[in-house]
GROMACS .gro file of C-alpha atoms in nm:
model
  376
    1MET     CA    1   2.676   1.698   0.302
    2ARG     CA    2   2.520   1.909   0.031
    3ILE     CA    3   2.360   1.846  -0.305
    4VAL     CA    4   2.235   2.084  -0.572
    5LEU     CA    5   1.879   1.989  -0.665
    6PRO     CA    6   1.622   2.146  -0.895
    7GLY     CA    7   1.496   2.436  -0.688
    8GLY     CA    8   1.821   2.497  -0.500
    9GLU     CA    9   2.092   2.353  -0.282
   10HIS     CA   10   2.002   2.113  -0.001
   11THR     CA   11   2.211   2.039   0.307
   12LEU     CA   12   2.143   1.694   0.448
   13ARG     CA   13   2.083   1.629   0.816
   14GLU     CA   14   2.269   1.368   1.013
   15PRO     CA   15   2.121   1.021   0.949
   16VAL     CA   16   1.884   0.877   1.206
   17ALA     CA   17   1.962   0.533   1.346
   18TRP     CA   18   1.610   0.398   1.394
   19GLU     CA   19   1.601   0.105   1.635
   20ARG     CA   20   1.415  -0.206   1.538
   21PRO     CA   21   1.136  -0.279   1.787
   22ALA     CA   22   1.135  -0.593   1.999
   23GLY     CA   23   0.815  -0.707   1.828
   24PRO     CA   24   0.505  -0.590   1.644
   25PRO     CA   25   0.298  -0.299   1.776
   26ARG     CA   26   0.075  -0.404   2.064
   27GLY     CA   27  -0.198  -0.143   2.033
   28ARG     CA   28  -0.255  -0.150   1.658
   29VAL     CA   29  -0.250  -0.404   1.376
   30VAL     CA   30  -0.032  -0.249   1.108
   31TYR     CA   31   0.031  -0.352   0.749
   32ALA     CA   32   0.275  -0.191   0.510
   33ALA     CA   33   0.154  -0.228   0.152
   34ALA     CA   34   0.468  -0.334  -0.032
   35HIS     CA   35   0.600  -0.256  -0.379
   36VAL     CA   36   0.760  -0.502  -0.620
   37VAL     CA   37   1.114  -0.464  -0.748
   38ALA     CA   38   1.141  -0.479  -1.125
   39ASP     CA   39   1.419  -0.672  -1.295
   40PRO     CA   40   1.632  -0.389  -1.441
   41LEU     CA   41   1.740  -0.615  -1.729
   42GLY     CA   42   1.387  -0.732  -1.803
   43ASP     CA   43   1.152  -0.590  -2.064
   44ASN     CA   44   0.940  -0.379  -1.833
   45THR     CA   45   0.829  -0.138  -2.101
   46PRO     CA   46   0.465  -0.021  -2.090
   47GLY     CA   47   0.232  -0.309  -2.173
   48ALA     CA   48   0.494  -0.583  -2.141
   49PRO     CA   49   0.448  -0.874  -1.898
   50ALA     CA   50   0.600  -0.788  -1.561
   51ALA     CA   51   0.959  -0.901  -1.510
   52VAL     CA   52   1.028  -0.907  -1.134
   53ASP     CA   53   1.352  -0.923  -0.938
   54TRP     CA   54   1.227  -1.183  -0.694
   55ASP     CA   55   1.530  -1.182  -0.464
   56ALA     CA   56   1.513  -0.805  -0.409
   57THR     CA   57   1.134  -0.814  -0.379
   58LEU     CA   58   1.142  -1.073  -0.102
   59ARG     CA   59   1.439  -0.905   0.067
   60PHE     CA   60   1.229  -0.590   0.096
   61ARG     CA   61   0.945  -0.782   0.261
   62ARG     CA   62   1.190  -0.919   0.516
   63HIS     CA   63   1.298  -0.560   0.579
   64LEU     CA   64   0.936  -0.466   0.662
   65TRP     CA   65   0.887  -0.771   0.885
   66SER     CA   66   1.209  -0.686   1.069
   67TYR     CA   67   1.043  -0.364   1.188
   68GLY     CA   68   0.744  -0.553   1.329
   69LEU     CA   69   0.509  -0.461   1.045
   70ARG     CA   70   0.283  -0.700   0.860
   71VAL     CA   71   0.288  -0.695   0.481
   72ALA     CA   72  -0.008  -0.626   0.256
   73ASP     CA   73   0.096  -0.772  -0.076
   74ALA     CA   74  -0.027  -0.793  -0.435
   75MET     CA   75  -0.223  -0.469  -0.393
   76ASP     CA   76  -0.218  -0.131  -0.567
   77THR     CA   77   0.124  -0.047  -0.417
   78ALA     CA   78   0.254  -0.354  -0.601
   79GLN     CA   79   0.112  -0.200  -0.921
   80ARG     CA   80  -0.200  -0.410  -0.953
   81ASN     CA   81  -0.399  -0.279  -1.250
   82MET     CA   82  -0.090  -0.073  -1.341
   83GLY     CA   83   0.156  -0.327  -1.479
   84LEU     CA   84   0.168  -0.628  -1.246
   85ASP     CA   85  -0.015  -0.893  -1.447
   86TRP     CA   86  -0.184  -1.198  -1.294
   87PRO     CA   87   0.096  -1.452  -1.361
   88ALA     CA   88   0.345  -1.229  -1.179
   89THR     CA   89   0.089  -1.154  -0.906
   90ARG     CA   90   0.020  -1.522  -0.847
   91GLU     CA   91   0.393  -1.588  -0.817
   92LEU     CA   92   0.431  -1.291  -0.580
   93ILE     CA   93   0.157  -1.429  -0.356
   94ARG     CA   94   0.318  -1.773  -0.347
   95ARG     CA   95   0.668  -1.641  -0.280
   96SER     CA   96   0.564  -1.386  -0.017
   97ALA     CA   97   0.362  -1.640   0.178
   98ALA     CA   98   0.650  -1.890   0.164
   99ALA     CA   99   0.893  -1.625   0.292
  100ALA     CA  100   0.650  -1.533   0.571
  101ALA     CA  101   0.623  -1.900   0.671
  102GLU     CA  102   0.993  -1.894   0.755
  103LEU     CA  103   0.912  -1.643   1.032
  104GLY     CA  104   0.572  -1.756   1.158
  105ASP     CA  105   0.212  -1.798   1.047
  106PRO     CA  106   0.190  -1.653   0.694
  107ALA     CA  107  -0.177  -1.568   0.748
  108GLU     CA  108  -0.067  -1.338   1.033
  109LEU     CA  109   0.234  -1.185   0.859
  110VAL     CA  110   0.105  -1.127   0.507
  111ALA     CA  111  -0.234  -1.059   0.351
  112CYS     CA  112  -0.269  -1.054  -0.026
  113GLY     CA  113  -0.507  -0.885  -0.262
  114ALA     CA  114  -0.762  -1.093  -0.452
  115GLY     CA  115  -0.935  -0.918  -0.736
  116THR     CA  116  -1.064  -0.964  -1.090
  117ASP     CA  117  -0.793  -0.798  -1.298
  118HIS     CA  118  -0.705  -1.122  -1.479
  119ALA     CA  119  -1.059  -1.125  -1.626
  120PRO     CA  120  -1.094  -0.787  -1.799
  121GLY     CA  121  -1.379  -0.921  -2.010
  122ALA     CA  122  -1.595  -1.027  -1.715
  123ALA     CA  123  -1.938  -0.896  -1.815
  124THR     CA  124  -2.177  -1.058  -1.569
  125LEU     CA  125  -2.198  -1.079  -1.190
  126GLU     CA  126  -2.136  -1.452  -1.215
  127GLU     CA  127  -1.816  -1.398  -1.415
  128VAL     CA  128  -1.694  -1.136  -1.169
  129THR     CA  129  -1.764  -1.369  -0.878
  130ALA     CA  130  -1.580  -1.653  -1.050
  131ALA     CA  131  -1.279  -1.428  -1.114
  132TYR     CA  132  -1.269  -1.318  -0.751
  133THR     CA  133  -1.303  -1.679  -0.637
  134GLU     CA  134  -1.009  -1.793  -0.849
  135GLN     CA  135  -0.778  -1.530  -0.705
  136ALA     CA  136  -0.899  -1.576  -0.346
  137GLU     CA  137  -0.834  -1.949  -0.373
  138ALA     CA  138  -0.479  -1.878  -0.493
  139VAL     CA  139  -0.421  -1.663  -0.185
  140ARG     CA  140  -0.569  -1.924   0.049
  141GLU     CA  141  -0.366  -2.205  -0.109
  142ALA     CA  142  -0.051  -2.003  -0.046
  143GLY     CA  143  -0.146  -1.968   0.320
  144ALA     CA  144  -0.179  -1.589   0.327
  145GLY     CA  145  -0.469  -1.379   0.450
  146VAL     CA  146  -0.719  -1.256   0.192
  147ILE     CA  147  -0.793  -0.893   0.107
  148LEU     CA  148  -1.088  -0.858  -0.130
  149MET     CA  149  -0.978  -0.569  -0.349
  150ALA     CA  150  -1.214  -0.334  -0.528
  151SER     CA  151  -1.295  -0.460  -0.879
  152ARG     CA  152  -1.292  -0.244  -1.191
  153GLN     CA  153  -1.502  -0.506  -1.364
  154LEU     CA  154  -1.770  -0.500  -1.095
  155ALA     CA  155  -1.771  -0.118  -1.091
  156ALA     CA  156  -1.830  -0.120  -1.468
  157ILE     CA  157  -2.133  -0.353  -1.468
  158ALA     CA  158  -2.299  -0.304  -1.128
  159ARG     CA  159  -2.638  -0.134  -1.149
  160GLY     CA  160  -2.666  -0.054  -0.780
  161PRO     CA  161  -2.588  -0.170  -0.425
  162GLU     CA  162  -2.773  -0.497  -0.475
  163ASP     CA  163  -2.518  -0.612  -0.733
  164TYR     CA  164  -2.229  -0.546  -0.496
  165HIS     CA  165  -2.410  -0.735  -0.222
  166ALA     CA  166  -2.475  -1.029  -0.454
  167VAL     CA  167  -2.107  -1.065  -0.547
  168TYR     CA  168  -1.955  -0.995  -0.207
  169GLY     CA  169  -2.222  -1.198  -0.028
  170LYS     CA  170  -2.124  -1.503  -0.232
  171LEU     CA  171  -1.753  -1.445  -0.171
  172LEU     CA  172  -1.796  -1.398   0.202
  173SER     CA  173  -2.011  -1.709   0.229
  174GLN     CA  174  -1.716  -1.904   0.084
  175ALA     CA  175  -1.457  -1.760   0.325
  176ASP     CA  176  -1.290  -2.019   0.546
  177ARG     CA  177  -1.147  -1.745   0.770
  178PRO     CA  178  -1.220  -1.372   0.809
  179VAL     CA  179  -1.108  -1.144   0.526
  180ILE     CA  180  -1.033  -0.775   0.482
  181LEU     CA  181  -1.257  -0.567   0.254
  182HIS     CA  182  -1.095  -0.289   0.053
  183TRP     CA  183  -1.261   0.041  -0.041
  184LEU     CA  184  -1.027   0.223  -0.276
  185GLY     CA  185  -1.132   0.575  -0.371
  186GLU     CA  186  -1.138   0.708  -0.724
  187MET     CA  187  -0.837   0.931  -0.652
  188PHE     CA  188  -0.637   0.606  -0.645
  189ASP     CA  189  -0.823   0.455  -0.941
  190PRO     CA  190  -1.075   0.661  -1.143
  191ASN     CA  191  -1.233   0.336  -1.266
  192LEU     CA  192  -1.371   0.277  -0.916
  193ALA     CA  193  -1.595   0.583  -0.899
  194GLY     CA  194  -1.931   0.501  -0.744
  195TYR     CA  195  -1.812   0.185  -0.571
  196TRP     CA  196  -2.066   0.013  -0.344
  197GLY     CA  197  -2.342   0.138  -0.570
  198SER     CA  198  -2.343   0.517  -0.551
  199ARG     CA  199  -2.129   0.822  -0.624
  200ASP     CA  200  -2.278   0.975  -0.311
  201VAL     CA  201  -2.035   0.880  -0.034
  202ALA     CA  202  -2.306   0.869   0.235
  203GLU     CA  203  -2.518   0.632   0.027
  204ALA     CA  204  -2.217   0.417  -0.060
  205THR     CA  205  -2.121   0.402   0.306
  206ALA     CA  206  -2.470   0.287   0.406
  207SER     CA  207  -2.449   0.008   0.148
  208PHE     CA  208  -2.101  -0.088   0.267
  209LEU     CA  209  -2.208  -0.103   0.631
  210GLU     CA  210  -2.514  -0.310   0.546
  211LEU     CA  211  -2.289  -0.568   0.378
  212ILE     CA  212  -2.048  -0.575   0.671
  213ARG     CA  213  -2.323  -0.615   0.929
  214GLU     CA  214  -2.473  -0.906   0.736
  215HIS     CA  215  -2.136  -1.086   0.725
  216ALA     CA  216  -1.952  -0.951   1.031
  217ALA     CA  217  -1.838  -1.298   1.139
  218VAL     CA  218  -1.616  -1.330   0.831
  219VAL     CA  219  -1.504  -0.965   0.797
  220GLU     CA  220  -1.180  -0.922   0.989
  221GLY     CA  221  -1.152  -0.558   0.892
  222VAL     CA  222  -1.207  -0.294   0.628
  223LYS     CA  223  -0.936  -0.093   0.456
  224VAL     CA  224  -1.060   0.251   0.354
  225SER     CA  225  -0.865   0.479   0.117
  226LEU     CA  226  -1.083   0.786   0.061
  227LEU     CA  227  -0.848   1.054   0.204
  228ASP     CA  228  -1.133   1.185   0.421
  229ALA     CA  229  -1.046   1.173   0.791
  230ASP     CA  230  -1.391   1.276   0.918
  231HIS     CA  231  -1.558   1.007   0.710
  232GLU     CA  232  -1.317   0.745   0.837
  233VAL     CA  233  -1.377   0.831   1.202
  234ALA     CA  234  -1.754   0.810   1.154
  235LEU     CA  235  -1.728   0.480   0.966
  236ARG     CA  236  -1.499   0.337   1.232
  237ALA     CA  237  -1.756   0.416   1.501
  238ALA     CA  238  -2.033   0.250   1.300
  239LEU     CA  239  -1.858  -0.082   1.239
  240PRO     CA  240  -1.979  -0.393   1.421
  241GLU     CA  241  -1.779  -0.492   1.726
  242GLY     CA  242  -1.470  -0.690   1.629
  243VAL     CA  243  -1.437  -0.545   1.278
  244ARG     CA  244  -1.123  -0.335   1.248
  245LEU     CA  245  -1.090  -0.013   1.051
  246TYR     CA  246  -0.758  -0.010   0.867
  247THR     CA  247  -0.675   0.341   0.761
  248GLY     CA  248  -0.557   0.377   0.404
  249ASP     CA  249  -0.542   0.756   0.437
  250ASP     CA  250  -0.188   0.850   0.336
  251PHE     CA  251  -0.262   1.217   0.415
  252ASN     CA  252  -0.400   1.193   0.770
  253TYR     CA  253  -0.269   0.864   0.910
  254PRO     CA  254  -0.095   0.992   1.228
  255SER     CA  255  -0.408   1.135   1.387
  256LEU     CA  256  -0.628   0.849   1.264
  257ILE     CA  257  -0.397   0.584   1.407
  258ALA     CA  258  -0.361   0.778   1.733
  259SER     CA  259  -0.740   0.801   1.767
  260GLY     CA  260  -0.801   0.430   1.713
  261SER     CA  261  -0.762   0.319   1.352
  262HIS     CA  262  -0.538   0.030   1.260
  263ALA     CA  263  -0.332   0.076   0.944
  264LEU     CA  264  -0.280  -0.064   0.596
  265LEU     CA  265  -0.074   0.199   0.419
  266GLY     CA  266   0.140   0.234   0.111
  267ILE     CA  267   0.346   0.508   0.273
  268PHE     CA  268   0.462   0.262   0.539
  269ASP     CA  269   0.661   0.092   0.262
  270ALA     CA  270   0.876   0.407   0.255
  271ILE     CA  271   0.872   0.511   0.622
  272ALA     CA  272   0.883   0.171   0.797
  273PRO     CA  273   1.173   0.252   1.035
  274ALA     CA  274   1.013   0.578   1.154
  275ALA     CA  275   0.663   0.428   1.165
  276ALA     CA  276   0.783   0.139   1.382
  277ALA     CA  277   0.951   0.379   1.625
  278ALA     CA  278   0.640   0.598   1.640
  279LEU     CA  279   0.414   0.300   1.705
  280ALA     CA  280   0.643   0.183   1.984
  281ALA     CA  281   0.613   0.527   2.140
  282LEU     CA  282   0.234   0.510   2.108
  283ASP     CA  283   0.235   0.171   2.280
  284ALA     CA  284   0.437   0.328   2.562
  285GLY     CA  285   0.186   0.612   2.597
  286ASP     CA  286   0.439   0.868   2.477
  287THR     CA  287   0.214   1.060   2.237
  288ALA     CA  288   0.456   1.353   2.220
  289ARG     CA  289   0.728   1.126   2.083
  290TYR     CA  290   0.477   0.963   1.848
  291ASP     CA  291   0.384   1.304   1.706
  292GLU     CA  292   0.749   1.411   1.689
  293ILE     CA  293   0.837   1.111   1.472
  294MET     CA  294   0.524   1.095   1.259
  295GLY     CA  295   0.492   1.469   1.197
  296PRO     CA  296   0.780   1.508   0.947
  297THR     CA  297   0.664   1.202   0.751
  298VAL     CA  298   0.334   1.368   0.658
  299PRO     CA  299   0.475   1.631   0.413
  300LEU     CA  300   0.672   1.348   0.253
  301SER     CA  301   0.364   1.130   0.220
  302ARG     CA  302   0.151   1.413   0.084
  303LYS     CA  303   0.415   1.484  -0.178
  304ILE     CA  304   0.443   1.120  -0.283
  305PHE     CA  305   0.063   1.088  -0.300
  306GLU     CA  306  -0.010   1.422  -0.464
  307THR     CA  307  -0.238   1.438  -0.769
  308PRO     CA  308  -0.250   1.224  -0.976
  309THR     CA  309  -0.246   1.008  -0.665
  310TYR     CA  310  -0.229   0.676  -0.850
  311HIS     CA  311   0.131   0.755  -0.953
  312TYR     CA  312   0.244   0.741  -0.589
  313LYS     CA  313   0.421   0.409  -0.653
  314THR     CA  314   0.699   0.597  -0.834
  315GLY     CA  315   0.797   0.787  -0.519
  316ILE     CA  316   0.780   0.470  -0.311
  317VAL     CA  317   1.020   0.286  -0.543
  318PHE     CA  318   1.244   0.593  -0.574
  319LEU     CA  319   1.299   0.595  -0.196
  320ALA     CA  320   1.363   0.220  -0.189
  321TRP     CA  321   1.635   0.278  -0.450
  322LEU     CA  322   1.787   0.573  -0.263
  323ASN     CA  323   1.803   0.358   0.050
  324GLY     CA  324   1.974   0.065  -0.118
  325HIS     CA  325   1.685  -0.180  -0.109
  326GLN     CA  326   1.719  -0.229  -0.485
  327ASP     CA  327   1.993  -0.168  -0.736
  328ALA     CA  328   1.800   0.027  -0.998
  329PHE     CA  329   1.529   0.290  -1.015
  330THR     CA  330   1.314   0.097  -1.256
  331MET     CA  331   0.956  -0.029  -1.236
  332VAL     CA  332   0.726  -0.268  -1.415
  333ASN     CA  333   0.531  -0.098  -1.692
  334GLY     CA  334   0.800   0.171  -1.713
  335ALA     CA  335   0.629   0.355  -1.425
  336GLN     CA  336   0.951   0.519  -1.306
  337ALA     CA  337   0.874   0.783  -1.569
  338SER     CA  338   0.540   0.874  -1.406
  339ARG     CA  339   0.681   1.155  -1.190
  340SER     CA  340   0.893   1.455  -1.288
  341LEU     CA  341   1.248   1.525  -1.176
  342PRO     CA  342   1.139   1.827  -0.966
  343HIS     CA  343   0.883   1.604  -0.793
  344LEU     CA  344   1.147   1.343  -0.711
  345ALA     CA  345   1.388   1.612  -0.593
  346GLU     CA  346   1.130   1.733  -0.343
  347VAL     CA  347   1.070   1.375  -0.229
  348PHE     CA  348   1.446   1.353  -0.165
  349ARG     CA  349   1.441   1.672   0.046
  350LEU     CA  350   1.139   1.566   0.250
  351ALA     CA  351   1.270   1.214   0.309
  352ASP     CA  352   1.592   1.361   0.444
  353ARG     CA  353   1.403   1.599   0.674
  354ALA     CA  354   1.206   1.304   0.812
  355GLY     CA  355   1.526   1.110   0.882
  356LEU     CA  356   1.449   0.852   0.617
  357LEU     CA  357   1.769   0.850   0.413
  358ALA     CA  358   1.954   0.571   0.592
  359ASP     CA  359   2.286   0.626   0.415
  360PRO     CA  360   2.311   0.990   0.300
  361GLU     CA  361   2.629   0.926   0.104
  362MET     CA  362   2.461   0.652  -0.100
  363ALA     CA  363   2.145   0.858  -0.143
  364VAL     CA  364   2.340   1.160  -0.268
  365HIS     CA  365   2.544   0.948  -0.506
  366ARG     CA  366   2.230   0.790  -0.652
  367MET     CA  367   2.045   1.122  -0.671
  368ARG     CA  368   2.338   1.280  -0.854
  369SER     CA  369   2.339   0.994  -1.103
  370LEU     CA  370   1.967   1.053  -1.168
  371LEU     CA  371   2.030   1.425  -1.212
  372ALA     CA  372   2.307   1.351  -1.459
  373VAL     CA  373   2.080   1.129  -1.667
  374HIS     CA  374   1.839   1.423  -1.687
  375GLY     CA  375   2.116   1.659  -1.797
  376CYS     CA  376   2.157   1.835  -1.459
   0.00000   0.00000   0.00000
């Protein structure tokens, strides 16, 4: 099957029938950070309250669980701070945890982001702490695990590491079970530059490690998204025993997972079938097969996450649409317009090369309809 795309004609490969694993990976704890499906008939124009297609959104989470992956929900992949407002986020947390409870312990199957985005005016450390506490309690009440997301409000008012320690120390002292800490780099959100109290990564890392060591009993793991493999390996080695390093490096994840990192990745939303097969191979000690599967997903991921990295959600949703997980290529906050047609065409090519177009006929039909809308 062929399709004419911007940049030239593309001949599609035969589809890959990825087998669902018998269970979750044994050697790694793996979360796919999941996107939300916008209601195509809702007013999801920029600045409007998020209108979500809840049935399709939950159906996609069941798709991820069916491949043995956990779900990281209500995070940046779900457009936190980029269109998913707190009322919709709170409902997402409740619904995702309830869906997870149908399959097992929701605290094991889904972890949700708790942040401060519903309190944009928070101007003191006490107000930031209160905002975090409100969201964390909503996650706990739903029965999901808690991920303490990086806070734009804290980044704006913190004077140094001591302010981060004051806020996070209070939050961790309140934790009724271990939580995941999230370090999101400024390439994902420019408002988070200098997180943990310094723009110098070494100094910020020292502050981060000090916090973790003080509260290791209630830190289940740390999710690091700095796109720096060497830094991640060094940080992983420095963590207290029992604290997991969840890679958030969507550029270098195959080698980092192979060398010992666990995973919490937005790209796993798009590559779940291949990722599950690769992780099964890793469990079996077949590193050649692991590399064979993971290798072609890396160019795809690097394209989706290319600068400006924070627009990666558009490529994630685009692939979900091509693969029939949702009926429309539309996003909350109108974010489907955040990437160009040539960019999306290259995502199409790379997804096909990685064996990630489940139904090529459907994908070609949908891609041609998108091309037609753009006058191609």
